[in-house]
Short mmCIF file of N, CA, C and O in Angstrom, two decimals:
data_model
loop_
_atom_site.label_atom_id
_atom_site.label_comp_id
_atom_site.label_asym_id
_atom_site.label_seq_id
_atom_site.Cartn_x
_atom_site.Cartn_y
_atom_site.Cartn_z
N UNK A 1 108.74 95.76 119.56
CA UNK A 1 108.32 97.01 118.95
C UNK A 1 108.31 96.87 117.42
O UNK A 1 107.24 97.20 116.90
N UNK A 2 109.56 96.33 116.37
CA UNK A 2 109.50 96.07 115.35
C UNK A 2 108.21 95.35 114.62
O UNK A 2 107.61 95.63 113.58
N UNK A 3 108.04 94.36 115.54
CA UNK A 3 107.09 93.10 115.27
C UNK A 3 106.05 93.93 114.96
O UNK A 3 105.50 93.93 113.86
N UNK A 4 105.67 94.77 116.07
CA UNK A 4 104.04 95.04 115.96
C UNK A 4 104.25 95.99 115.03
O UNK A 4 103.44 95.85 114.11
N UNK A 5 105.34 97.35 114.79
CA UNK A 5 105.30 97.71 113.69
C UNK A 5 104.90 97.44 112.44
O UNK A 5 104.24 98.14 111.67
N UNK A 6 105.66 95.71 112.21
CA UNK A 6 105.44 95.42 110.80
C UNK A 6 104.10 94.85 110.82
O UNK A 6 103.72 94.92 109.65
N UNK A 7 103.40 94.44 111.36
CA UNK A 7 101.95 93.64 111.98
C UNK A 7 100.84 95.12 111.39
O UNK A 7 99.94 95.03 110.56
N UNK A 8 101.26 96.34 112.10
CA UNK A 8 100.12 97.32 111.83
C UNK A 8 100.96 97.67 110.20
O UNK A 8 100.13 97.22 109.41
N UNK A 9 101.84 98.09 109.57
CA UNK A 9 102.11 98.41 108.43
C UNK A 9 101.44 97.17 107.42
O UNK A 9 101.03 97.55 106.33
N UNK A 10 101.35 95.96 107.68
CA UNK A 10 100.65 94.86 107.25
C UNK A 10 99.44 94.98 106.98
O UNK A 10 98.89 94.94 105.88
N UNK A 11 98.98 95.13 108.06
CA UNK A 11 97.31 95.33 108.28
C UNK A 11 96.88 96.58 107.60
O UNK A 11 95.66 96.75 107.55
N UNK A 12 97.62 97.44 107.11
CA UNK A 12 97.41 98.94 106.54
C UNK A 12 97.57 98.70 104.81
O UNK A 12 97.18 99.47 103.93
N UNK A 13 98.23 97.50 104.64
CA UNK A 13 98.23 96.96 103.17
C UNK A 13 99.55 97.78 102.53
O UNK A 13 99.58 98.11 101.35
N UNK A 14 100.72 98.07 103.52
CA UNK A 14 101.87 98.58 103.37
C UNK A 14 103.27 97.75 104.29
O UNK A 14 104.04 98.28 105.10
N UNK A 15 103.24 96.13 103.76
CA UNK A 15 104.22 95.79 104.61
C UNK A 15 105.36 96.50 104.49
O UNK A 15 105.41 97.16 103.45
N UNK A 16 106.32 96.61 105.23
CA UNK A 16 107.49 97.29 105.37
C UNK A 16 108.52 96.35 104.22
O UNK A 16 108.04 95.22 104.10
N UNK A 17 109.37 96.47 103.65
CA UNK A 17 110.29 96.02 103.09
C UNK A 17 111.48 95.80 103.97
O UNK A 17 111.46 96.24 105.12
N UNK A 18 112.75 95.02 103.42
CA UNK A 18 113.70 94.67 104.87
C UNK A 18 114.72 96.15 104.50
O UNK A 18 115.89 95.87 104.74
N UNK A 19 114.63 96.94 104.24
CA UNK A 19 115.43 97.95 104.28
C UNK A 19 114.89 98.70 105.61
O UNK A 19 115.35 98.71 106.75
N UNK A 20 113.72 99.33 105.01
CA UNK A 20 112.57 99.40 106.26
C UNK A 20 112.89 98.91 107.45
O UNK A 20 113.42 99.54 108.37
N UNK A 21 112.59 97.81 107.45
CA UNK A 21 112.98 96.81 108.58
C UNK A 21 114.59 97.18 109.24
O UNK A 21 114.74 97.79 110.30
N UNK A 22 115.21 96.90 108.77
CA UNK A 22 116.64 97.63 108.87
C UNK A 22 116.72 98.92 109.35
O UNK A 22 117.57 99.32 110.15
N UNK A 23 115.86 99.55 108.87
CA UNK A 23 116.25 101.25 109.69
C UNK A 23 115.57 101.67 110.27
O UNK A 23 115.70 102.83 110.64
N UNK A 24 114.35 100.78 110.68
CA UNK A 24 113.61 101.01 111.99
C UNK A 24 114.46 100.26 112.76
O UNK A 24 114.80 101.10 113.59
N UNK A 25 114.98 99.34 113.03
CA UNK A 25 115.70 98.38 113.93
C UNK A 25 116.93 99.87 113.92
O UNK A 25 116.97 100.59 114.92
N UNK A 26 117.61 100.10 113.02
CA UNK A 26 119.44 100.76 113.38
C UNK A 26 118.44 102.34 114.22
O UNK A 26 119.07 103.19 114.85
N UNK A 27 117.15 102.43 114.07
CA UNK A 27 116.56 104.11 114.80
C UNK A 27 116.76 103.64 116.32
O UNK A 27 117.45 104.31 117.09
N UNK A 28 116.21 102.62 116.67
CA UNK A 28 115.57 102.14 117.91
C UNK A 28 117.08 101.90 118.20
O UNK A 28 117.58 102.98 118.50
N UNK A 29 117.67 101.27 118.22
CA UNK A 29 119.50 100.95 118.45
C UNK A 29 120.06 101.74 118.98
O UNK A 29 120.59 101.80 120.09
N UNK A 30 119.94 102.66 117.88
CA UNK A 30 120.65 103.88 118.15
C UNK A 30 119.97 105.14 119.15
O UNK A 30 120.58 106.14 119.53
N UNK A 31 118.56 104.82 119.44
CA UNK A 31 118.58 106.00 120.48
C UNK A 31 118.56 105.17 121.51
O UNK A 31 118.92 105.85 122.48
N UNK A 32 118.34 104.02 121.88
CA UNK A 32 118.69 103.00 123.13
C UNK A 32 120.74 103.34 123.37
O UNK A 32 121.13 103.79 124.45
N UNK A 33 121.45 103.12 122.58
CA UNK A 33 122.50 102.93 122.60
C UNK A 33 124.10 104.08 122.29
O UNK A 33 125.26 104.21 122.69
N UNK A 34 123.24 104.61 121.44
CA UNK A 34 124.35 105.82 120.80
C UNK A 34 124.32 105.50 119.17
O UNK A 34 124.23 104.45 118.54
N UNK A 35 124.44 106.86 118.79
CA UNK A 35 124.58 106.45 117.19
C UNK A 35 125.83 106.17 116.73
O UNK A 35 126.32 106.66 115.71
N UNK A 36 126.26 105.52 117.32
CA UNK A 36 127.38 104.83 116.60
C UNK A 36 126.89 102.90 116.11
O UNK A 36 127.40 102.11 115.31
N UNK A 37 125.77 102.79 117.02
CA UNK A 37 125.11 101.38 116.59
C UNK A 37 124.85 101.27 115.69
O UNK A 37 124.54 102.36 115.21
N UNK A 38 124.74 100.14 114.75
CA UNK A 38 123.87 99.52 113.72
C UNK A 38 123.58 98.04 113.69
O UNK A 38 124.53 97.27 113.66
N UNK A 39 122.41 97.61 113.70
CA UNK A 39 122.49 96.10 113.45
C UNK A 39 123.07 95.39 112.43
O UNK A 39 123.26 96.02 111.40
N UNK A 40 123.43 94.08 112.46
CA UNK A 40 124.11 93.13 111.40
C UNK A 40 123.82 93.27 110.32
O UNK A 40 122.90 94.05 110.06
N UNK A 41 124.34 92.74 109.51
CA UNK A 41 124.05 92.57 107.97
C UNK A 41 122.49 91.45 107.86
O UNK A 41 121.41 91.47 107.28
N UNK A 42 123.27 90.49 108.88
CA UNK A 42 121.93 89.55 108.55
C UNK A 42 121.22 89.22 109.78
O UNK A 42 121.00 88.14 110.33
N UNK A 43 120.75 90.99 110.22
CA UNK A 43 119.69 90.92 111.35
C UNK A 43 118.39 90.58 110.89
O UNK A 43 117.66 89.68 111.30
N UNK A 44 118.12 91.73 109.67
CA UNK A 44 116.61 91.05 108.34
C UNK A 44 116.30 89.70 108.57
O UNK A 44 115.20 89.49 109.06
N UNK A 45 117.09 88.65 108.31
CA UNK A 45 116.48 87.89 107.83
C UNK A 45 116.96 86.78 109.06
O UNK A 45 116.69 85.64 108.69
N UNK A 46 117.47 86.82 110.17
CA UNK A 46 117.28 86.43 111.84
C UNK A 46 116.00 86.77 112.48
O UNK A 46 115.44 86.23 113.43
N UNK A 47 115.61 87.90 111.66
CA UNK A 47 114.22 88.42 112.40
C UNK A 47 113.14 87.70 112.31
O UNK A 47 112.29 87.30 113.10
N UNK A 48 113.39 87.57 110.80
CA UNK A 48 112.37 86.94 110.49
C UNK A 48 112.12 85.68 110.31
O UNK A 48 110.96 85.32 110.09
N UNK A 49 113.15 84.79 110.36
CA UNK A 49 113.13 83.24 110.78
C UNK A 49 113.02 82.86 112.20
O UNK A 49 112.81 81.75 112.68
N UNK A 50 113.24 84.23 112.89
CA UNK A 50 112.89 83.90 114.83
C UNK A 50 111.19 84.08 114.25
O UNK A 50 110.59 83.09 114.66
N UNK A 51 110.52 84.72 113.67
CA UNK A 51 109.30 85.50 113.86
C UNK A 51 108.28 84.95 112.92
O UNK A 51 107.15 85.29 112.58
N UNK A 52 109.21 83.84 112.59
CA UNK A 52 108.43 83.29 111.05
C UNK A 52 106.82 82.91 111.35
O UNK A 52 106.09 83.16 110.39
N UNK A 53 106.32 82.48 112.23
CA UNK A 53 105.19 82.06 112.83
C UNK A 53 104.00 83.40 113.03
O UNK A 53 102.81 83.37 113.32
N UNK A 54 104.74 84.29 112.80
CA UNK A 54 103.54 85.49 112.83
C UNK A 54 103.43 86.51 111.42
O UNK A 54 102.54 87.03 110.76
N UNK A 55 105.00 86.43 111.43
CA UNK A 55 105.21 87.08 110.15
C UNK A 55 106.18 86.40 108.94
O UNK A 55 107.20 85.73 109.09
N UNK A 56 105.60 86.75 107.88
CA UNK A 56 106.45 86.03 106.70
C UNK A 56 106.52 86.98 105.57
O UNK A 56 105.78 87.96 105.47
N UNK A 57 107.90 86.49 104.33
CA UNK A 57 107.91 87.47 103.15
C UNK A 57 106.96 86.89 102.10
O UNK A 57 106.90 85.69 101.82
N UNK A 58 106.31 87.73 101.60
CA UNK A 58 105.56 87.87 100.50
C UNK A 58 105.73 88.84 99.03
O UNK A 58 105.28 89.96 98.79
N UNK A 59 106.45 88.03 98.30
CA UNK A 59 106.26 88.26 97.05
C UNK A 59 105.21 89.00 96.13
O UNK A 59 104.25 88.30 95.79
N UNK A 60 105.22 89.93 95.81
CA UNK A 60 103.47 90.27 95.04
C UNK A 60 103.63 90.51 93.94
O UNK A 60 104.86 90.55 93.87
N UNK A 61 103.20 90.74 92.88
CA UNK A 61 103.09 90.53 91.32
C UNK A 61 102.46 92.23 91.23
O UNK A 61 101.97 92.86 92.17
N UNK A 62 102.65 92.70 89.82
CA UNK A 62 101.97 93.52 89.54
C UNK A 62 100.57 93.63 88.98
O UNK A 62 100.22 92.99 87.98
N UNK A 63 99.68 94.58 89.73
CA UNK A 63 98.73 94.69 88.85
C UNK A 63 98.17 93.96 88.04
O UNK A 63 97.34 93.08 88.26
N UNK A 64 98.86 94.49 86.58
CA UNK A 64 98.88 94.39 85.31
C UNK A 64 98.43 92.67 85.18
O UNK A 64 97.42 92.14 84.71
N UNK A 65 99.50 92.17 85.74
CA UNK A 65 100.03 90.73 86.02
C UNK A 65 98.47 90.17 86.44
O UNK A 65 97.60 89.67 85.72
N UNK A 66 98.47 90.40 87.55
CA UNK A 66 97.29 89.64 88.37
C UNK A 66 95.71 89.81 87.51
O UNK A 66 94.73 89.07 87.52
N UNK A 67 95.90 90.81 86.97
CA UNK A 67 94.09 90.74 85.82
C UNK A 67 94.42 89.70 84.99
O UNK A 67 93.62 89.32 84.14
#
């Protein structure tokens, strides 16, 4: 569910950031589980080294920068 999340927020030219990422993962947790869940500290970036092949972080520059 995350995956394709960040896949269509991608494709919309709004990747998600890992905070983002983080509290869509602790929403889904927590109504699967009880809100007392939260994922790890270093679920972010497990995610994304399992997922690295579809999705990756990208750095972007400003504006200003890029003219």
């Amino acid at each position: 569910v995350i995956l394709d999340f960040t896949k269509a927020q991608a494709k919309k030219g709004f990747p998600p950031s890992h905070k983002v990422l983080e509290d869509r993962a602790n929403a889904i947790l927590q109504l699967r589980k009880g809100p007392a869940f939260k994922v790890g500290e270093s679920w972010v970036s497990r995610f994304l080294d399992t997922h690295n092949e579809e999705i990756s972080v990208y750095w972007s520059r400003s504006l200003g920068r890029s003219r």
